[in-house]
Amino acid sequence: MRIPIVGGNWKMNRGTPEQSKEMLKELIPLINHIINVEIVIAPPFTSLIGAYEILKGTNIKLSAQNMYFEEKGAFTGEISPNFLKEIGAEYVILGHSERRNIFNESDDLINKKLKKALNIGLKPIVCIGEHLEEREAGKTKEIIKYQMDRTFKDLKKDQIIQTVIAYEPIWAIGTGKTATPEQAEEIHVFIRGILSQKFDQETADLIRIQYGGSIKPDNAEDLFGKKNIDGGLVGGASLQANSLAHIIKAAEKTFN
Ligand code: PEP
């Protein structure tokens, strides 16, 4: 039994401390009765402390959008995982396609971050996904396998179980183009198959695989209704309390 997880990734789109507080105060009463969905919000770094104060004691957990793999030192502009833990972050998003493509993050770097997050007790949400050209060339599974081999290199069973995987086809992120539930499910089954080869079936069955890419209130239920889609990572539609609440309720509805 896998509890679905819905994450709101605000990126740099919303999230002055005031905006974050306002949005969270609106969201909390809409979803505070929900127990069968893990709910995670990832505001920008500068809003994490304020958001934590508001989220304390609620059913919403706090995530950072990124971190560095070192705990301390001369790394100007980077954020230590320890700092995140200390201010109440429970999750951290790693390897988002925007980090990979705009900031040139490699699978190897993401693997280092992932191991560090797990070591210090931050729960990682690790994104993988293919470009449009790769899908059109029939290379989606090859790319996913390549990313998984490197991103999850040397992970132990107890570590992968703590990890949430977000399958985010890059062509669907922020584009309004969503993968069909069937397209997404096919890749989720593939990912779970790789996990069962790398670890074992029992372990693979415990790992949550979110879908991400233009999830909206009107497509969430169909996506989450698929057996291997364990919730979603939501960008644009997480910026409004009502639409995010709707998506969270869709995850609750399809949980069984
Ligand atoms: C994301 O940024 O992870 C994402 C899925 O964005 P959007 O929902 O806007 O496509």
PDB file of C-alpha atoms and ligand atoms in Angstrom:
ATOM      1  CA  MET A   1       0.000   0.000   0.000  1.00  0.00           C
ATOM      2  CA  ARG A   2       1.517   3.304  -1.084  1.00  0.00           C
ATOM      3  CA  ILE A   3       0.156   6.579   0.296  1.00  0.00           C
ATOM      4  CA  PRO A   4       0.000   9.028  -2.610  1.00  0.00           C
ATOM      5  CA  ILE A   5       2.066  12.160  -2.330  1.00  0.00           C
ATOM      6  CA  VAL A   6       1.142  15.485  -3.897  1.00  0.00           C
ATOM      7  CA  GLY A   7       3.805  18.171  -3.971  1.00  0.00           C
ATOM      8  CA  GLY A   8       3.391  21.811  -4.914  1.00  0.00           C
ATOM      9  CA  ASN A   9       6.532  23.240  -6.483  1.00  0.00           C
ATOM     10  CA  TRP A  10       6.208  27.000  -6.508  1.00  0.00           C
ATOM     11  CA  LYS A  11       9.548  27.462  -8.291  1.00  0.00           C
ATOM     12  CA  MET A  12      10.346  31.197  -8.449  1.00  0.00           C
ATOM     13  CA  ASN A  13       6.763  31.989  -9.453  1.00  0.00           C
ATOM     14  CA  ARG A  14       5.165  32.770  -6.147  1.00  0.00           C
ATOM     15  CA  GLY A  15       6.570  33.072  -2.770  1.00  0.00           C
ATOM     16  CA  THR A  16       7.565  36.269  -1.127  1.00  0.00           C
ATOM     17  CA  PRO A  17       7.157  35.478   2.572  1.00  0.00           C
ATOM     18  CA  GLU A  18       3.857  37.404   2.551  1.00  0.00           C
ATOM     19  CA  GLN A  19       2.486  35.638  -0.547  1.00  0.00           C
ATOM     20  CA  SER A  20       3.452  32.268   0.867  1.00  0.00           C
ATOM     21  CA  LYS A  21       1.706  32.887   4.170  1.00  0.00           C
ATOM     22  CA  GLU A  22      -1.389  34.142   2.417  1.00  0.00           C
ATOM     23  CA  MET A  23      -1.584  31.109   0.112  1.00  0.00           C
ATOM     24  CA  LEU A  24      -0.964  28.596   2.889  1.00  0.00           C
ATOM     25  CA  LYS A  25      -3.588  30.185   5.134  1.00  0.00           C
ATOM     26  CA  GLU A  26      -6.044  29.771   2.282  1.00  0.00           C
ATOM     27  CA  LEU A  27      -5.001  26.185   1.556  1.00  0.00           C
ATOM     28  CA  ILE A  28      -4.957  24.738   5.078  1.00  0.00           C
ATOM     29  CA  PRO A  29      -8.713  24.827   5.770  1.00  0.00           C
ATOM     30  CA  LEU A  30      -9.455  23.330   2.351  1.00  0.00           C
ATOM     31  CA  ILE A  31      -7.446  20.176   2.951  1.00  0.00           C
ATOM     32  CA  ASN A  32      -6.899  19.830   6.709  1.00  0.00           C
ATOM     33  CA  HIS A  33      -9.238  16.820   6.911  1.00  0.00           C
ATOM     34  CA  ILE A  34      -7.212  14.762   4.436  1.00  0.00           C
ATOM     35  CA  ILE A  35      -5.231  11.892   5.924  1.00  0.00           C
ATOM     36  CA  ASN A  36      -4.704   9.545   2.987  1.00  0.00           C
ATOM     37  CA  VAL A  37      -2.482  11.837   0.961  1.00  0.00           C
ATOM     38  CA  GLU A  38       0.922  13.147   1.936  1.00  0.00           C
ATOM     39  CA  ILE A  39       0.944  16.848   1.102  1.00  0.00           C
ATOM     40  CA  VAL A  40       4.173  18.740   0.510  1.00  0.00           C
ATOM     41  CA  ILE A  41       4.775  22.370  -0.424  1.00  0.00           C
ATOM     42  CA  ALA A  42       8.054  23.679  -1.822  1.00  0.00           C
ATOM     43  CA  PRO A  43       8.238  27.478  -1.589  1.00  0.00           C
ATOM     44  CA  PRO A  44      11.382  29.450  -2.426  1.00  0.00           C
ATOM     45  CA  PHE A  45      14.180  29.334   0.179  1.00  0.00           C
ATOM     46  CA  THR A  46      13.389  32.789   1.537  1.00  0.00           C
ATOM     47  CA  SER A  47       9.881  31.719   2.509  1.00  0.00           C
ATOM     48  CA  LEU A  48      10.718  28.421   4.161  1.00  0.00           C
ATOM     49  CA  ILE A  49      11.016  29.738   7.717  1.00  0.00           C
ATOM     50  CA  GLY A  50       7.755  31.687   7.550  1.00  0.00           C
ATOM     51  CA  ALA A  51       5.984  28.779   5.882  1.00  0.00           C
ATOM     52  CA  TYR A  52       7.175  26.399   8.588  1.00  0.00           C
ATOM     53  CA  GLU A  53       5.618  28.583  11.276  1.00  0.00           C
ATOM     54  CA  ILE A  54       2.259  28.379   9.525  1.00  0.00           C
ATOM     55  CA  LEU A  55       2.466  24.679   8.656  1.00  0.00           C
ATOM     56  CA  LYS A  56       3.491  23.496  12.126  1.00  0.00           C
ATOM     57  CA  GLY A  57       0.832  21.090  13.412  1.00  0.00           C
ATOM     58  CA  THR A  58      -0.944  20.804  10.046  1.00  0.00           C
ATOM     59  CA  ASN A  59      -0.998  17.921   7.543  1.00  0.00           C
ATOM     60  CA  ILE A  60       1.226  19.845   5.103  1.00  0.00           C
ATOM     61  CA  LYS A  61       4.947  19.171   5.010  1.00  0.00           C
ATOM     62  CA  LEU A  62       7.639  21.540   3.920  1.00  0.00           C
ATOM     63  CA  SER A  63      10.095  20.931   1.095  1.00  0.00           C
ATOM     64  CA  ALA A  64      13.022  22.846  -0.340  1.00  0.00           C
ATOM     65  CA  GLN A  65      13.412  23.078  -4.107  1.00  0.00           C
ATOM     66  CA  ASN A  66      17.112  22.244  -4.100  1.00  0.00           C
ATOM     67  CA  MET A  67      20.200  21.843  -1.879  1.00  0.00           C
ATOM     68  CA  TYR A  68      23.947  21.306  -2.173  1.00  0.00           C
ATOM     69  CA  PHE A  69      25.690  18.037  -1.363  1.00  0.00           C
ATOM     70  CA  GLU A  70      28.162  19.529   1.095  1.00  0.00           C
ATOM     71  CA  GLU A  71      27.069  20.436   4.614  1.00  0.00           C
ATOM     72  CA  LYS A  72      29.342  23.426   5.095  1.00  0.00           C
ATOM     73  CA  GLY A  73      32.096  25.407   3.456  1.00  0.00           C
ATOM     74  CA  ALA A  74      33.025  27.948   0.814  1.00  0.00           C
ATOM     75  CA  PHE A  75      30.173  27.357  -1.642  1.00  0.00           C
ATOM     76  CA  THR A  76      28.817  30.824  -2.316  1.00  0.00           C
ATOM     77  CA  GLY A  77      25.157  30.861  -3.194  1.00  0.00           C
ATOM     78  CA  GLU A  78      24.494  27.246  -2.231  1.00  0.00           C
ATOM     79  CA  ILE A  79      22.311  25.917   0.566  1.00  0.00           C
ATOM     80  CA  SER A  80      23.376  23.290   3.079  1.00  0.00           C
ATOM     81  CA  PRO A  81      20.998  20.401   3.705  1.00  0.00           C
ATOM     82  CA  ASN A  82      21.618  20.972   7.424  1.00  0.00           C
ATOM     83  CA  PHE A  83      20.280  24.510   7.198  1.00  0.00           C
ATOM     84  CA  LEU A  84      17.141  23.151   5.559  1.00  0.00           C
ATOM     85  CA  LYS A  85      16.661  20.503   8.203  1.00  0.00           C
ATOM     86  CA  GLU A  86      17.152  22.964  10.973  1.00  0.00           C
ATOM     87  CA  ILE A  87      14.369  25.234   9.746  1.00  0.00           C
ATOM     88  CA  GLY A  88      11.882  22.385   9.473  1.00  0.00           C
ATOM     89  CA  ALA A  89      12.112  21.184   5.877  1.00  0.00           C
ATOM     90  CA  GLU A  90      11.268  17.494   5.662  1.00  0.00           C
ATOM     91  CA  TYR A  91      11.600  17.039   1.899  1.00  0.00           C
ATOM     92  CA  VAL A  92      13.864  18.333  -0.834  1.00  0.00           C
ATOM     93  CA  ILE A  93      13.278  18.257  -4.596  1.00  0.00           C
ATOM     94  CA  LEU A  94      16.374  17.075  -6.460  1.00  0.00           C
ATOM     95  CA  GLY A  95      17.203  16.934 -10.138  1.00  0.00           C
ATOM     96  CA  HIS A  96      14.221  18.917 -11.360  1.00  0.00           C
ATOM     97  CA  SER A  97      14.492  19.254 -15.141  1.00  0.00           C
ATOM     98  CA  GLU A  98      14.947  23.008 -14.727  1.00  0.00           C
ATOM     99  CA  ARG A  99      17.992  22.304 -12.530  1.00  0.00           C
ATOM    100  CA  ARG A 100      19.262  19.771 -15.062  1.00  0.00           C
ATOM    101  CA  ASN A 101      18.661  21.870 -18.174  1.00  0.00           C
ATOM    102  CA  ILE A 102      19.131  25.484 -17.091  1.00  0.00           C
ATOM    103  CA  PHE A 103      21.775  24.936 -14.413  1.00  0.00           C
ATOM    104  CA  ASN A 104      23.490  21.959 -16.048  1.00  0.00           C
ATOM    105  CA  GLU A 105      23.056  19.593 -13.133  1.00  0.00           C
ATOM    106  CA  SER A 106      24.305  16.131 -14.047  1.00  0.00           C
ATOM    107  CA  ASP A 107      23.083  12.746 -12.896  1.00  0.00           C
ATOM    108  CA  ASP A 108      26.332  12.423 -10.985  1.00  0.00           C
ATOM    109  CA  LEU A 109      25.748  15.674  -9.076  1.00  0.00           C
ATOM    110  CA  ILE A 110      22.165  14.677  -8.335  1.00  0.00           C
ATOM    111  CA  ASN A 111      23.397  11.306  -7.062  1.00  0.00           C
ATOM    112  CA  LYS A 112      25.723  13.121  -4.621  1.00  0.00           C
ATOM    113  CA  LYS A 113      22.902  15.376  -3.444  1.00  0.00           C
ATOM    114  CA  LEU A 114      20.586  12.406  -3.074  1.00  0.00           C
ATOM    115  CA  LYS A 115      23.021  10.474  -0.898  1.00  0.00           C
ATOM    116  CA  LYS A 116      23.645  13.500   1.262  1.00  0.00           C
ATOM    117  CA  ALA A 117      19.934  14.241   1.695  1.00  0.00           C
ATOM    118  CA  LEU A 118      19.326  10.643   2.748  1.00  0.00           C
ATOM    119  CA  ASN A 119      22.316  10.709   5.086  1.00  0.00           C
ATOM    120  CA  ILE A 120      21.123  13.693   7.002  1.00  0.00           C
ATOM    121  CA  GLY A 121      17.466  12.666   7.006  1.00  0.00           C
ATOM    122  CA  LEU A 122      15.886  14.881   4.366  1.00  0.00           C
ATOM    123  CA  LYS A 123      13.420  12.972   2.199  1.00  0.00           C
ATOM    124  CA  PRO A 124      14.231  13.402  -1.473  1.00  0.00           C
ATOM    125  CA  ILE A 125      11.825  13.822  -4.371  1.00  0.00           C
ATOM    126  CA  VAL A 126      13.986  12.983  -7.376  1.00  0.00           C
ATOM    127  CA  CYS A 127      12.851  14.015 -10.849  1.00  0.00           C
ATOM    128  CA  ILE A 128      13.585  12.114 -14.035  1.00  0.00           C
ATOM    129  CA  GLY A 129      12.130  12.498 -17.506  1.00  0.00           C
ATOM    130  CA  GLU A 130      12.774  12.717 -21.213  1.00  0.00           C
ATOM    131  CA  HIS A 131      12.860  15.583 -23.722  1.00  0.00           C
ATOM    132  CA  LEU A 132      10.321  15.747 -26.543  1.00  0.00           C
ATOM    133  CA  GLU A 133      12.900  14.759 -29.187  1.00  0.00           C
ATOM    134  CA  GLU A 134      13.855  11.726 -27.135  1.00  0.00           C
ATOM    135  CA  ARG A 135      10.219  10.635 -26.871  1.00  0.00           C
ATOM    136  CA  GLU A 136       9.671  11.206 -30.578  1.00  0.00           C
ATOM    137  CA  ALA A 137      12.763   9.149 -31.363  1.00  0.00           C
ATOM    138  CA  GLY A 138      11.345   6.275 -29.287  1.00  0.00           C
ATOM    139  CA  LYS A 139      14.107   6.664 -26.699  1.00  0.00           C
ATOM    140  CA  THR A 140      12.048   7.413 -23.574  1.00  0.00           C
ATOM    141  CA  LYS A 141      12.784   4.134 -21.788  1.00  0.00           C
ATOM    142  CA  GLU A 142      16.466   4.230 -22.703  1.00  0.00           C
ATOM    143  CA  ILE A 143      16.755   7.750 -21.253  1.00  0.00           C
ATOM    144  CA  ILE A 144      14.854   6.852 -18.097  1.00  0.00           C
ATOM    145  CA  LYS A 145      17.066   3.809 -17.529  1.00  0.00           C
ATOM    146  CA  TYR A 146      20.207   5.880 -18.138  1.00  0.00           C
ATOM    147  CA  GLN A 147      19.087   8.535 -15.641  1.00  0.00           C
ATOM    148  CA  MET A 148      18.094   5.948 -13.044  1.00  0.00           C
ATOM    149  CA  ASP A 149      21.362   4.003 -13.339  1.00  0.00           C
ATOM    150  CA  ARG A 150      23.343   7.135 -12.592  1.00  0.00           C
ATOM    151  CA  THR A 151      21.035   9.082 -10.306  1.00  0.00           C
ATOM    152  CA  PHE A 152      20.364   6.100  -8.017  1.00  0.00           C
ATOM    153  CA  LYS A 153      23.897   4.665  -8.221  1.00  0.00           C
ATOM    154  CA  ASP A 154      25.025   2.821  -5.073  1.00  0.00           C
ATOM    155  CA  LEU A 155      21.788   3.440  -3.230  1.00  0.00           C
ATOM    156  CA  LYS A 156      20.878   0.843  -0.640  1.00  0.00           C
ATOM    157  CA  LYS A 157      17.456  -0.675  -0.249  1.00  0.00           C
ATOM    158  CA  ASP A 158      16.585   1.313   2.888  1.00  0.00           C
ATOM    159  CA  GLN A 159      17.623   4.490   1.065  1.00  0.00           C
ATOM    160  CA  ILE A 160      15.600   3.985  -2.107  1.00  0.00           C
ATOM    161  CA  ILE A 161      12.534   3.254   0.028  1.00  0.00           C
ATOM    162  CA  GLN A 162      12.859   6.767   1.513  1.00  0.00           C
ATOM    163  CA  THR A 163      13.069   8.272  -1.959  1.00  0.00           C
ATOM    164  CA  VAL A 164      10.109   9.563  -3.942  1.00  0.00           C
ATOM    165  CA  ILE A 165      10.587   9.454  -7.705  1.00  0.00           C
ATOM    166  CA  ALA A 166       8.851  12.051  -9.878  1.00  0.00           C
ATOM    167  CA  TYR A 167       8.462  11.052 -13.512  1.00  0.00           C
ATOM    168  CA  GLU A 168       8.284  14.387 -15.278  1.00  0.00           C
ATOM    169  CA  PRO A 169       8.376  14.269 -19.081  1.00  0.00           C
ATOM    170  CA  ILE A 170      10.097  17.558 -19.877  1.00  0.00           C
ATOM    171  CA  TRP A 171       7.765  18.261 -22.806  1.00  0.00           C
ATOM    172  CA  ALA A 172       4.852  18.310 -20.363  1.00  0.00           C
ATOM    173  CA  ILE A 173       6.305  20.687 -17.782  1.00  0.00           C
ATOM    174  CA  GLY A 174       4.750  24.130 -17.846  1.00  0.00           C
ATOM    175  CA  THR A 175       3.581  23.579 -21.426  1.00  0.00           C
ATOM    176  CA  GLY A 176      -0.049  22.716 -20.812  1.00  0.00           C
ATOM    177  CA  LYS A 177       0.608  19.387 -22.586  1.00  0.00           C
ATOM    178  CA  THR A 178      -0.036  16.544 -20.201  1.00  0.00           C
ATOM    179  CA  ALA A 179       1.031  12.959 -20.761  1.00  0.00           C
ATOM    180  CA  THR A 180      -2.068  10.833 -21.114  1.00  0.00           C
ATOM    181  CA  PRO A 181      -2.727   8.597 -18.119  1.00  0.00           C
ATOM    182  CA  GLU A 182      -1.754   5.640 -20.332  1.00  0.00           C
ATOM    183  CA  GLN A 183       1.533   7.240 -21.443  1.00  0.00           C
ATOM    184  CA  ALA A 184       2.403   8.085 -17.849  1.00  0.00           C
ATOM    185  CA  GLU A 185       1.397   4.673 -16.495  1.00  0.00           C
ATOM    186  CA  GLU A 186       3.529   2.919 -19.105  1.00  0.00           C
ATOM    187  CA  ILE A 187       6.629   4.738 -17.899  1.00  0.00           C
ATOM    188  CA  HIS A 188       5.729   4.336 -14.232  1.00  0.00           C
ATOM    189  CA  VAL A 189       5.475   0.566 -14.773  1.00  0.00           C
ATOM    190  CA  PHE A 190       8.837   0.685 -16.532  1.00  0.00           C
ATOM    191  CA  ILE A 191      10.422   2.629 -13.647  1.00  0.00           C
ATOM    192  CA  ARG A 192       9.017   0.183 -11.114  1.00  0.00           C
ATOM    193  CA  GLY A 193      10.372  -2.673 -13.220  1.00  0.00           C
ATOM    194  CA  ILE A 194      13.870  -1.183 -13.116  1.00  0.00           C
ATOM    195  CA  LEU A 195      13.567  -0.738  -9.358  1.00  0.00           C
ATOM    196  CA  SER A 196      12.613  -4.388  -8.988  1.00  0.00           C
ATOM    197  CA  GLN A 197      15.680  -5.419 -11.014  1.00  0.00           C
ATOM    198  CA  LYS A 198      17.987  -3.149  -9.025  1.00  0.00           C
ATOM    199  CA  PHE A 199      16.502  -4.094  -5.654  1.00  0.00           C
ATOM    200  CA  ASP A 200      13.611  -6.561  -5.519  1.00  0.00           C
ATOM    201  CA  GLN A 201       9.892  -6.577  -6.242  1.00  0.00           C
ATOM    202  CA  GLU A 202       8.899  -5.978  -2.636  1.00  0.00           C
ATOM    203  CA  THR A 203      11.099  -2.888  -2.469  1.00  0.00           C
ATOM    204  CA  ALA A 204       9.906  -1.647  -5.863  1.00  0.00           C
ATOM    205  CA  ASP A 205       6.305  -1.971  -4.714  1.00  0.00           C
ATOM    206  CA  LEU A 206       6.956   0.324  -1.755  1.00  0.00           C
ATOM    207  CA  ILE A 207       8.433   3.218  -3.723  1.00  0.00           C
ATOM    208  CA  ARG A 208       6.198   6.107  -4.637  1.00  0.00           C
ATOM    209  CA  ILE A 209       6.387   7.342  -8.202  1.00  0.00           C
ATOM    210  CA  GLN A 210       4.709  10.683  -8.803  1.00  0.00           C
ATOM    211  CA  TYR A 211       3.762  12.033 -12.193  1.00  0.00           C
ATOM    212  CA  GLY A 212       4.566  15.667 -13.005  1.00  0.00           C
ATOM    213  CA  GLY A 213       3.777  17.787 -16.058  1.00  0.00           C
ATOM    214  CA  SER A 214       0.811  20.131 -16.420  1.00  0.00           C
ATOM    215  CA  ILE A 215      -1.346  18.399 -13.812  1.00  0.00           C
ATOM    216  CA  LYS A 216      -4.544  20.385 -13.380  1.00  0.00           C
ATOM    217  CA  PRO A 217      -7.776  19.957 -11.458  1.00  0.00           C
ATOM    218  CA  ASP A 218      -9.443  18.510 -14.553  1.00  0.00           C
ATOM    219  CA  ASN A 219      -6.860  15.832 -15.386  1.00  0.00           C
ATOM    220  CA  ALA A 220      -5.591  14.862 -11.932  1.00  0.00           C
ATOM    221  CA  GLU A 221      -8.160  12.203 -11.170  1.00  0.00           C
ATOM    222  CA  ASP A 222      -7.574  10.282 -14.409  1.00  0.00           C
ATOM    223  CA  LEU A 223      -3.820  10.333 -13.885  1.00  0.00           C
ATOM    224  CA  PHE A 224      -3.958   9.381 -10.203  1.00  0.00           C
ATOM    225  CA  GLY A 225      -6.445   6.622 -11.018  1.00  0.00           C
ATOM    226  CA  LYS A 226      -3.664   4.603 -12.629  1.00  0.00           C
ATOM    227  CA  LYS A 227      -2.256   1.847 -10.464  1.00  0.00           C
ATOM    228  CA  ASN A 228       1.381   2.948 -10.567  1.00  0.00           C
ATOM    229  CA  ILE A 229       0.868   6.721 -10.318  1.00  0.00           C
ATOM    230  CA  ASP A 230       1.235   7.642  -6.671  1.00  0.00           C
ATOM    231  CA  GLY A 231       0.257  11.298  -6.750  1.00  0.00           C
ATOM    232  CA  GLY A 232       1.909  14.173  -8.511  1.00  0.00           C
ATOM    233  CA  LEU A 233       4.412  16.981  -8.485  1.00  0.00           C
ATOM    234  CA  VAL A 234       2.539  20.110  -9.464  1.00  0.00           C
ATOM    235  CA  GLY A 235       3.980  23.388 -10.718  1.00  0.00           C
ATOM    236  CA  GLY A 236       1.596  25.960 -12.179  1.00  0.00           C
ATOM    237  CA  ALA A 237      -1.576  24.545 -10.672  1.00  0.00           C
ATOM    238  CA  SER A 238      -0.060  24.614  -7.175  1.00  0.00           C
ATOM    239  CA  LEU A 239       0.055  28.407  -7.138  1.00  0.00           C
ATOM    240  CA  GLN A 240      -3.637  28.792  -6.317  1.00  0.00           C
ATOM    241  CA  ALA A 241      -5.036  27.240  -3.145  1.00  0.00           C
ATOM    242  CA  ASN A 242      -8.266  26.106  -4.806  1.00  0.00           C
ATOM    243  CA  SER A 243      -6.671  24.306  -7.701  1.00  0.00           C
ATOM    244  CA  LEU A 244      -4.062  22.619  -5.525  1.00  0.00           C
ATOM    245  CA  ALA A 245      -6.765  21.544  -3.063  1.00  0.00           C
ATOM    246  CA  HIS A 246      -8.738  20.049  -5.941  1.00  0.00           C
ATOM    247  CA  ILE A 247      -5.701  18.055  -7.076  1.00  0.00           C
ATOM    248  CA  ILE A 248      -5.029  16.831  -3.530  1.00  0.00           C
ATOM    249  CA  LYS A 249      -8.654  15.716  -3.251  1.00  0.00           C
ATOM    250  CA  ALA A 250      -8.313  13.842  -6.548  1.00  0.00           C
ATOM    251  CA  ALA A 251      -5.395  11.917  -5.042  1.00  0.00           C
ATOM    252  CA  GLU A 252      -7.493  11.130  -1.981  1.00  0.00           C
ATOM    253  CA  LYS A 253     -10.417   9.951  -4.105  1.00  0.00           C
ATOM    254  CA  THR A 254      -8.314   7.524  -6.099  1.00  0.00           C
ATOM    255  CA  PHE A 255      -6.454   6.116  -3.094  1.00  0.00           C
ATOM    256  CA  ASN A 256      -7.309   2.508  -2.412  1.00  0.00           C
TER     257      ASN A 256
HETATM  258  C1  PEP B   1       7.073  20.927 -12.228  1.00  0.00           C
HETATM  259  O1  PEP B   1       7.636  21.988 -12.231  1.00  0.00           O
HETATM  260  O2  PEP B   1       7.552  19.975 -11.610  1.00  0.00           O
HETATM  261  C2  PEP B   1       5.841  20.808 -12.996  1.00  0.00           C
HETATM  262  C3  PEP B   1       5.339  19.620 -13.176  1.00  0.00           C
HETATM  263  O3  PEP B   1       5.289  21.974 -13.502  1.00  0.00           O
HETATM  264  P1  PEP B   1       3.847  22.139 -14.211  1.00  0.00           P
HETATM  265  O4  PEP B   1       2.851  21.444 -13.323  1.00  0.00           O
HETATM  266  O5  PEP B   1       3.627  23.611 -14.269  1.00  0.00           O
HETATM  267  O6  PEP B   1       3.951  21.494 -15.535  1.00  0.00           O
END
